[in-house]
Coordinates of C-alpha atoms and ligand atoms in Angstrom, one line a residue:
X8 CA -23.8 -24.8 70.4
X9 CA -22.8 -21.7 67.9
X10 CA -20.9 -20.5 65.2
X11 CA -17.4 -19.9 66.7
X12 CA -15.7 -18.7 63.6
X13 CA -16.1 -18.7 59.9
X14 CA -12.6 -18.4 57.8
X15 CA -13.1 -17.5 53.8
X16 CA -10.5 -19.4 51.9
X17 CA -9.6 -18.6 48.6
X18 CA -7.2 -21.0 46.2
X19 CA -6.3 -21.0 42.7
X20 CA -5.5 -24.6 41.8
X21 CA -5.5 -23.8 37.8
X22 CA -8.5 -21.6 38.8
X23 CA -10.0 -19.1 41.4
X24 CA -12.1 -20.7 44.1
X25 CA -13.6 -19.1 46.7
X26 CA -14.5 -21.2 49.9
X27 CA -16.5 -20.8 52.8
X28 CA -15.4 -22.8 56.6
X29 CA -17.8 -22.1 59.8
X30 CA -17.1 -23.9 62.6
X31 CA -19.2 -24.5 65.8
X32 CA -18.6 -24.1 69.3
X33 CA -18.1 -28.1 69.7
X34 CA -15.3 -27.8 66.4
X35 CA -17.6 -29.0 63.7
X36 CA -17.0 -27.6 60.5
X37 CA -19.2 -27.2 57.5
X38 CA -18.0 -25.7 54.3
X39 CA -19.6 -23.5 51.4
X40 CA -18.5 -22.4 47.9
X41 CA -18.8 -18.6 47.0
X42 CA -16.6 -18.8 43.8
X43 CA -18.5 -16.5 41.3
X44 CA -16.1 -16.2 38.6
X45 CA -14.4 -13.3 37.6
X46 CA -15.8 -11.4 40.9
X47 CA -14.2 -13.8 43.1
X48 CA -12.8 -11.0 45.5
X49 CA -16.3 -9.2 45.2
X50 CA -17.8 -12.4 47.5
X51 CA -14.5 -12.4 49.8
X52 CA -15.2 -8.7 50.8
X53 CA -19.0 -9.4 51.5
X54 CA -18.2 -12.6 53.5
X55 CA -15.2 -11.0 55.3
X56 CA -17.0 -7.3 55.8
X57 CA -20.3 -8.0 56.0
X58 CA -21.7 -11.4 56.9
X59 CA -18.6 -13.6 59.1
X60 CA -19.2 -10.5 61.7
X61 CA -22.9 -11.7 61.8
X62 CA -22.6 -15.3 62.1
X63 CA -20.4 -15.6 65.4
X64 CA -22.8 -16.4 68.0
X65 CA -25.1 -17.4 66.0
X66 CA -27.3 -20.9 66.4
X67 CA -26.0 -23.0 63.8
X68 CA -29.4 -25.2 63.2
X69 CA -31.3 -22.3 62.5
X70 CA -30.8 -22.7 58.9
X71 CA -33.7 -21.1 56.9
X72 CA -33.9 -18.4 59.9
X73 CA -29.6 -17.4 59.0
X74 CA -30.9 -17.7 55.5
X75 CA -34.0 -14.5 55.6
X76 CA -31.5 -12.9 58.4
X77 CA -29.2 -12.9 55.5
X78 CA -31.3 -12.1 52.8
X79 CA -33.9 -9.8 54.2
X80 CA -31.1 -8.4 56.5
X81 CA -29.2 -7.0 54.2
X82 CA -31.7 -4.5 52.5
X83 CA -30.0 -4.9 49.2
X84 CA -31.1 -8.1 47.8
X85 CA -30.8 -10.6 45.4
X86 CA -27.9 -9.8 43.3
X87 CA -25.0 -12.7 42.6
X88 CA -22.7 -11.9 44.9
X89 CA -24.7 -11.3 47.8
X90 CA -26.5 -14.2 47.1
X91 CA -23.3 -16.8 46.5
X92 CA -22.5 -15.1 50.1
X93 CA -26.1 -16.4 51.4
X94 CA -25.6 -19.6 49.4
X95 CA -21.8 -20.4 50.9
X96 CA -23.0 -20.2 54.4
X97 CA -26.3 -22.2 54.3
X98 CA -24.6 -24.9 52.1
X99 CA -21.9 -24.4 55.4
X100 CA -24.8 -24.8 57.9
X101 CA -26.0 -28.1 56.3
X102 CA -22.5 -29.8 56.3
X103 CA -22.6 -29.1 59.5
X104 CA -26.4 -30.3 60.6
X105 CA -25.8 -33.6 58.5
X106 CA -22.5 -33.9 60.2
X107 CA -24.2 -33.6 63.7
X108 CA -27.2 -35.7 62.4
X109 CA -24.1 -38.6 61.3
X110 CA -26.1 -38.5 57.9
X111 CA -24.9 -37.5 54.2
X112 CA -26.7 -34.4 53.5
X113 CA -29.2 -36.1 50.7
X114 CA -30.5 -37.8 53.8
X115 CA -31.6 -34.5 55.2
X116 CA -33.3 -33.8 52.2
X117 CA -35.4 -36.6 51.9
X118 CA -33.7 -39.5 51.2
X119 CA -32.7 -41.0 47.8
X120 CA -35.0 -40.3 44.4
X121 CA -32.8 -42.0 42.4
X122 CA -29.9 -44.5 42.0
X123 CA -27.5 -41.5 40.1
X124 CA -27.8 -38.4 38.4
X125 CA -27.1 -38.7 34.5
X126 CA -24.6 -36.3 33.9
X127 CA -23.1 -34.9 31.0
X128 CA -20.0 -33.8 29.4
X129 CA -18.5 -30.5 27.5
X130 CA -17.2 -31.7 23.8
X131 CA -16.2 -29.6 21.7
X132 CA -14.0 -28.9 19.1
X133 CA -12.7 -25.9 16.7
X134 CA -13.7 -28.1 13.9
X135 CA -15.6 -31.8 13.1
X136 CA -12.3 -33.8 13.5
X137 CA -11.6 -32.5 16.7
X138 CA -15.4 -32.4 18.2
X139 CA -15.7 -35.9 17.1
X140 CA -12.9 -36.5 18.9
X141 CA -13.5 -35.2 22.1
X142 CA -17.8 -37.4 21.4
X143 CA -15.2 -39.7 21.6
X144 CA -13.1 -39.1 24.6
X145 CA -16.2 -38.2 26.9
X146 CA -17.6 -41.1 26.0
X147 CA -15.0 -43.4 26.4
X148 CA -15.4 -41.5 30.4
X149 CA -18.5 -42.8 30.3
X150 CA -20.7 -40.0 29.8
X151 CA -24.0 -41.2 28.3
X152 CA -25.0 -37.3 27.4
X153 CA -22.6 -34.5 25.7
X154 CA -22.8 -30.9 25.2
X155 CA -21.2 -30.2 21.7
X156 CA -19.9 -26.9 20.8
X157 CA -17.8 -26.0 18.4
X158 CA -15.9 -23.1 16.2
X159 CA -17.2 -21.6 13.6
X160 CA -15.8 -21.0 10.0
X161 CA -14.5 -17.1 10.1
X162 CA -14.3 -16.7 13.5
X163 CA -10.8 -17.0 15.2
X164 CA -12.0 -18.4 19.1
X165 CA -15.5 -18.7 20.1
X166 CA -16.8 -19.6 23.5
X167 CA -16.8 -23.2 25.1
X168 CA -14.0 -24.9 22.3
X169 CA -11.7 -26.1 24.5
X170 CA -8.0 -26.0 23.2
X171 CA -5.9 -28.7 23.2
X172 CA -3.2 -26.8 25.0
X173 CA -5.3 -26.7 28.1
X174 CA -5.6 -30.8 28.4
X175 CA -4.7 -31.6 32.0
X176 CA -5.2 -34.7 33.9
X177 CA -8.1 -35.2 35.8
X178 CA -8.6 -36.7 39.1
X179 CA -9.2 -40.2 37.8
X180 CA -5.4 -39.5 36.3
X181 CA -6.9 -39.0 32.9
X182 CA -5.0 -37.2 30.0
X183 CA -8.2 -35.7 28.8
X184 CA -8.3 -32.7 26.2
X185 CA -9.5 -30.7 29.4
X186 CA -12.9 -29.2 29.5
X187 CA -13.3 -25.5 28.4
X188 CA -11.5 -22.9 31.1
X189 CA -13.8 -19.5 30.5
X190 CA -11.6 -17.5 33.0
X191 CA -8.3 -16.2 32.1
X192 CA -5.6 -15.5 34.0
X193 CA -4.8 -11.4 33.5
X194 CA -5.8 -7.9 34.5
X195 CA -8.4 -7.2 31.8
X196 CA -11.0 -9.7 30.0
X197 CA -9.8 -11.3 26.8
X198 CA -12.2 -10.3 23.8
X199 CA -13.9 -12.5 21.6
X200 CA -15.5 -11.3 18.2
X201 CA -19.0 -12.7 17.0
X202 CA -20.9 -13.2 14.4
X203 CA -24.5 -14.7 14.9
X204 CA -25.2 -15.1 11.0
X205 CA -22.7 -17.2 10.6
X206 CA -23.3 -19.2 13.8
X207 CA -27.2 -19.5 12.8
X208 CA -25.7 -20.8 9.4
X209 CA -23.1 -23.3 11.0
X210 CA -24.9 -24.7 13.6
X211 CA -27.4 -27.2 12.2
X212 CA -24.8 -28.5 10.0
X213 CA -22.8 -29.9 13.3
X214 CA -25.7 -31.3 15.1
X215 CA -26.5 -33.3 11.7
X216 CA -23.0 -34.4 11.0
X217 CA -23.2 -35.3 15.0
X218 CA -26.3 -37.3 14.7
X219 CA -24.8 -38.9 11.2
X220 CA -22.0 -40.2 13.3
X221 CA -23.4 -40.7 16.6
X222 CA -26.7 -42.1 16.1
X223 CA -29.8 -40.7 16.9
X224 CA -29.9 -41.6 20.9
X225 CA -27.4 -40.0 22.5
X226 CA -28.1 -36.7 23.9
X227 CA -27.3 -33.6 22.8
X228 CA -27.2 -30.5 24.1
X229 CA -26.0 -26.8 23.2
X230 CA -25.5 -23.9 24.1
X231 CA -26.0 -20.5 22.7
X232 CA -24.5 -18.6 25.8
X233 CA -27.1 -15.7 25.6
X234 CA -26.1 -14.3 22.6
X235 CA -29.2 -14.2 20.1
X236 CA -32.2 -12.2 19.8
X237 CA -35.6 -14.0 20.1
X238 CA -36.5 -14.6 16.4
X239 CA -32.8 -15.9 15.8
X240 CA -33.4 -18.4 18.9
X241 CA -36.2 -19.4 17.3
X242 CA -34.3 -19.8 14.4
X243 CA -31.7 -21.9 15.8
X244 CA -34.3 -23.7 17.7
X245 CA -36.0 -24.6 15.2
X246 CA -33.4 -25.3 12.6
X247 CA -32.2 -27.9 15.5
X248 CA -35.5 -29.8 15.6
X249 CA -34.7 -32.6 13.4
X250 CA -31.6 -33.1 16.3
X251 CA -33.7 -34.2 18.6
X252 CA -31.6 -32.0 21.4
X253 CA -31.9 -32.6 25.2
X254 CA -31.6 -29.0 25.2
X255 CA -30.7 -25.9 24.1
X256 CA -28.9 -23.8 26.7
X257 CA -29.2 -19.5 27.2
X258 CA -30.5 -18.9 23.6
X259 CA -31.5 -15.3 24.7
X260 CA -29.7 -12.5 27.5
X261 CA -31.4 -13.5 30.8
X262 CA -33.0 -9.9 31.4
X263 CA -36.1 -10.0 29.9
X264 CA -37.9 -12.8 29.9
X265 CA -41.0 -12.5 28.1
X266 CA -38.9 -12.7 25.1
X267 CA -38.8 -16.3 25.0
X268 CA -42.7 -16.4 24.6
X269 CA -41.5 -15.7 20.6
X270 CA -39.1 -18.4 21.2
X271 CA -41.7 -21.0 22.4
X272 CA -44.7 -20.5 19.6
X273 CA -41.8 -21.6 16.9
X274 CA -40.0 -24.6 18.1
X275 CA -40.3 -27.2 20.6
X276 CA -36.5 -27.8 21.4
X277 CA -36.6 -27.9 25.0
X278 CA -35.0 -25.0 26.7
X279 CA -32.4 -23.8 29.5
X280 CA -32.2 -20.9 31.1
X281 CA -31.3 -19.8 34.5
X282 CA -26.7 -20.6 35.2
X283 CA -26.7 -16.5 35.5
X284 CA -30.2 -16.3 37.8
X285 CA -29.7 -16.5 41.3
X286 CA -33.2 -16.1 43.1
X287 CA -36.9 -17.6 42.9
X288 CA -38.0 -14.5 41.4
X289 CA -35.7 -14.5 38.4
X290 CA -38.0 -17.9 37.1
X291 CA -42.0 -16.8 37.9
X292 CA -42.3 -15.9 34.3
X293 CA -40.2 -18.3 32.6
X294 CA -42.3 -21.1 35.1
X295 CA -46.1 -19.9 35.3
X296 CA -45.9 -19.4 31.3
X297 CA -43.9 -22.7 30.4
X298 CA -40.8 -20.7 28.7
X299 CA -38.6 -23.1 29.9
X300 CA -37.8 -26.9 30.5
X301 CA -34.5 -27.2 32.5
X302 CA -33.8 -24.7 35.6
X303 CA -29.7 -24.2 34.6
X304 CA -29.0 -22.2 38.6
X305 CA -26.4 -24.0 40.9
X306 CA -26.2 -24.7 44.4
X307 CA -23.5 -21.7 44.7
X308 CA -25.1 -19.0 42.8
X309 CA -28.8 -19.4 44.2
X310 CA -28.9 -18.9 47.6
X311 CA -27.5 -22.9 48.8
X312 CA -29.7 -25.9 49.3
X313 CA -32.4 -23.4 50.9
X314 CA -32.7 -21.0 48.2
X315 CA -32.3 -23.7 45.3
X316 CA -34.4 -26.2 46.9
X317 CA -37.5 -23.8 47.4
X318 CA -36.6 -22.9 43.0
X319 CA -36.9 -26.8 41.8
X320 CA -39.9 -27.0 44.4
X321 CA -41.8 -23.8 42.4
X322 CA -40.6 -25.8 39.1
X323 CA -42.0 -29.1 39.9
X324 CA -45.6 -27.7 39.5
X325 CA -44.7 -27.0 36.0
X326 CA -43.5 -30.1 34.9
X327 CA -40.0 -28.6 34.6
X328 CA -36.7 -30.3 35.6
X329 CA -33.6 -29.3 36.6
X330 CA -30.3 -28.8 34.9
X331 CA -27.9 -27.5 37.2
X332 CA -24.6 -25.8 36.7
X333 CA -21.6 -27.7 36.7
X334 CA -18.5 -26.1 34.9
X335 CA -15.5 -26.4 36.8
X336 CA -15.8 -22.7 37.9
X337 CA -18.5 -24.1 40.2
X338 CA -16.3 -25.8 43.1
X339 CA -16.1 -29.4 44.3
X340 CA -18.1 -28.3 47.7
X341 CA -21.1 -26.6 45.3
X342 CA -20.8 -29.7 43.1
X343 CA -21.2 -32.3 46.1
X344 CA -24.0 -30.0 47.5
X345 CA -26.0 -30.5 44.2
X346 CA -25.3 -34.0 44.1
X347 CA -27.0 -33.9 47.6
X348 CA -30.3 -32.4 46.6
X349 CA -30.0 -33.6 42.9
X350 CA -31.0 -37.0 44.1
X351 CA -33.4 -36.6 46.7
X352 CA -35.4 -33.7 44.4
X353 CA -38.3 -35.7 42.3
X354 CA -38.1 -33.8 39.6
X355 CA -34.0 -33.9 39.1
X356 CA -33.7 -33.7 34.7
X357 CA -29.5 -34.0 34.4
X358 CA -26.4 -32.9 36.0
X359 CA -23.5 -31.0 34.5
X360 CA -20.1 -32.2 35.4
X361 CA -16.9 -31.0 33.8
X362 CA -14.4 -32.4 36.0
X363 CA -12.1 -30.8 38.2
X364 CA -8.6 -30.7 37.6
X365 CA -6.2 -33.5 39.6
X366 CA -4.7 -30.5 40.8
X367 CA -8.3 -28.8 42.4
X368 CA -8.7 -32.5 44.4
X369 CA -5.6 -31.8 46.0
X370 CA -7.4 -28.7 47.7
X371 CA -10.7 -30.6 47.9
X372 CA -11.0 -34.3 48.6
X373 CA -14.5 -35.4 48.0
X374 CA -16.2 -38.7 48.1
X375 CA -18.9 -38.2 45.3
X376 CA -18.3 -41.1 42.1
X377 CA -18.6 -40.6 38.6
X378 CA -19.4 -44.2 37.2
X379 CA -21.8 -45.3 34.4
X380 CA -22.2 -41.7 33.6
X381 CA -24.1 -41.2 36.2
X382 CA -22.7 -38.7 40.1
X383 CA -23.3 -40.0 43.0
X384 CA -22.8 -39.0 46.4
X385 CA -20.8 -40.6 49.0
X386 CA -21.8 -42.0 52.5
X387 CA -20.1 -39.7 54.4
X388 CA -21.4 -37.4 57.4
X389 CA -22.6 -34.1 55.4
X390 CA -21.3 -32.7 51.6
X391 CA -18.5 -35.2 52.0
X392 CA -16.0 -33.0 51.1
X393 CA -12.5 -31.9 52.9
X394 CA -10.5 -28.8 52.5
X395 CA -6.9 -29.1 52.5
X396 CA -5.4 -25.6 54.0
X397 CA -1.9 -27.1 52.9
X398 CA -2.8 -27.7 49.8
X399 CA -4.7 -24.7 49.6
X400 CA -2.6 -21.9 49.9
X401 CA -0.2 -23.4 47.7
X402 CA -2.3 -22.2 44.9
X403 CA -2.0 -18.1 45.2
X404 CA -5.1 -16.2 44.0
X405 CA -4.6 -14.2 40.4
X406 CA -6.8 -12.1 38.6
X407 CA -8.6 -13.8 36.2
X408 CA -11.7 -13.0 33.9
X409 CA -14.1 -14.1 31.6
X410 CA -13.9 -13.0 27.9
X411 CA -15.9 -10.1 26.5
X412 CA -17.7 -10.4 23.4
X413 CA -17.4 -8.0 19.8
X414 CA -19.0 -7.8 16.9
X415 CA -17.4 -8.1 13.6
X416 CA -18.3 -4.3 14.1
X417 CA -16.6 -3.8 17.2
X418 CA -19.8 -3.5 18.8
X419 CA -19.7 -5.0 22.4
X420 CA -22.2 -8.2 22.7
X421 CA -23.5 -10.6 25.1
X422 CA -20.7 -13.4 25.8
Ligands
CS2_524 C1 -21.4 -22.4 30.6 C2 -20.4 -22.0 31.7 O1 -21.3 -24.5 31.6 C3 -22.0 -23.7 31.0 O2 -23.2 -23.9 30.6 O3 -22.3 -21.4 30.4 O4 -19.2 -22.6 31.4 C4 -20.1 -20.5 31.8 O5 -19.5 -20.0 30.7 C5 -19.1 -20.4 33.0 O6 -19.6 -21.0 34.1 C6 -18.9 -18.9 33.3 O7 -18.0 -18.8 34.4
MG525 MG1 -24.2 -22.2 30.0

């Protein structure tokens, strides 16, 4: 058998979603999210150019070999959209093996680890009302750990408050105040203005009205979406210390690294880093000197189960744990694939989930559960997820970006 064909699908069901389909010579299909957002069209044109011309012919077992013919092959590595390219067919490749095999894919990966993957939630709010609200409403869903971000006095939208006027209903039919949408719909980014004093001011004072009103166990996590310098993540991270956080997400511009050593020798809230990373050699530092705790890179953006796989592997002999990516810009097939490794990896820490819209199922019709607060992944052959082409092109691609980010000075920052 051999790869016969490989179509790249692209639907907008509320959002841009880039999707992968190879099918073999004996009409077995596998499927593989390459949605990076904001650059969705950027990952079509490499798929479509550069790498569908490759794969016909090809042996569709020879996973990790497609995978370095891929990487190496290409001269110009690393990188996120060649590498959501790389990750869209390998995650393709082992639908397809665990589909041949009759096995879900976790299966192929060692077998069950664990019962579920704790998940958690996005809450937020633009002020306390609200963000105890949405505690609230994520809970009531079940979720047994909650990301809380909010606004911040002076400062007219800032990132991850999700607005009531984007509430849709989720799969489970859910009116829920709908998670945060990054990506909007239009020709040029929206901007944002920021001001870190007054965030490094306002933040401590949510996390101890949260843990006034929500008790000290539930967990907590934050994040500061790479948008400090490393004394004032030190400051936040230590300021945050009597919270008790799970973690505190991208407190420093993924670039240079060895910054976070300043981070480290001042607090001991356990860090994220990594939703923006997409190889094994954008963590050596952050691993062999312990500058992190949770490894944030999804299925989608690091290479597939080979390339992600071979990252949590290199973090286990660290003691760190991962923390993948799981905002709604990461698609239901990258979701299920995580869900896959998540719980067969040994050292799995927590699972994002925002939850797709109702109207994103109607493209993608999965068999992974959210229950108890925990994912879990269904019985079926492979990811155990099913494209709908119907459905599908129903939803017309449109332009859509992620904010940019101001100073009060007009000075562009990190978003
Ligand atoms: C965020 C993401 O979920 C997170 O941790 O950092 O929502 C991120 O803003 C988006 O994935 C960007 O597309
Ligand atoms: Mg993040």
């Amino acid at each position: 058998m051999t790869i016969e064909s490989a179509e790249v699908l692209v639907s907008s069901p509320g959002r841009n979603f880039v999707t992968l389909r190879i099918t073999t010579s004996d009409g077995v299909t596998g499927l593989g999210d390459a949605t990076v957002n904001g650059r969705e069209l950027s990952v079509v044109s490499y798929l479509k150019d550069h790498v569908v011309p490759l794969l016909v012919g090809l042996d569709e077992h020879r996973i990790e070999d497609t995978w370095q013919y891929l990487y190496r092959g290409a001269y110009w590595r690393r990188g996120p959209i060649t590498m959501a390219a790389i990750a869209a067919v390998d995650t393709a490749l082992w639908d397809i093996k665990a589909k041949i095999a009759g096995l879900p894919l976790y299966q192929l990966l060692g077998g069950r680890s664990r019962e579920g993957l704790l998940c958690y939630g996005h809450a937020s709010g633009a002020d306390l009302p609200e963000l105890f609200d949405s505690i609230r409403h994520h809970q009531a869903e079940g979720y047994r750990a909650i990301r809380v971000q909010t606004g911040i006095p002076g400062l007219p939208n800032v990132y991850g408050v999700a607005s009531s006027a984007n509430s849709a209903t989720t799969a489970e039919g859910v009116t829920a105040r709908y998670d945060h949408e990054p990506a909007r719909p239009g020709s040029k980014p929206v901007e944002e203005s920021w001001d870190t004093r007054a965030y490094i001011r306002h933040v401590p004072t949510v996390f101890e009205a949260v843990r006034n009103e929500f008790g000290p166990e539930l967990p907590l996590l934050h994040d500061a979406h790479h948008r400090l310098t490393p004394i004032q993540a030190a400051k936040v991270g230590k300021s945050l210390e009597p919270y008790d956080l799970f973690w505190l997400e991208d407190v420093t511009p993924a670039e240079n690294q060895a910054v976070l050593r300043r981070v480290r020798e001042h607090t001991t809230t356990p860090l994220a880093i990594g939703e923006v990373f997409n190889t094994i050699h954008d963590y050596r530092e952050l691993f062999e000197e312990q500058l992190i705790d949770y490894v944030r890179s999804p299925i989608t953006h690091a290479g597939g189960v080979t390339g992600l796989r071979r990252i949590f592997d290199y973090a286990s002999v660290y003691q760190i744990k991962s923390g993948v990516h799981g905002p709604t810009d990461v698609s239901p097939v990258g979701l299920a694939a995580a869900i896959h490794l998540g719980i067969a990896i040994p050292n799995f820490g927590i699972q994002e989930y925002m939850q797709h819209s109702a109207a994103t199922h109607d493209v993608f019709q999965t068999d992974y559960t959210f229950e108890g607060g925990m994912l879990k992944p269904g019985e079926a052959a492979g990811l155990g997820v099913e494209y709908d082409d119907v459905a599908g092109a129903a939803h017309e691609y449109a332009p859509a970006y992620l904010p940019v980010n101001r100073l009060l000075d007009g000075s562009m920052h990190d978003w």
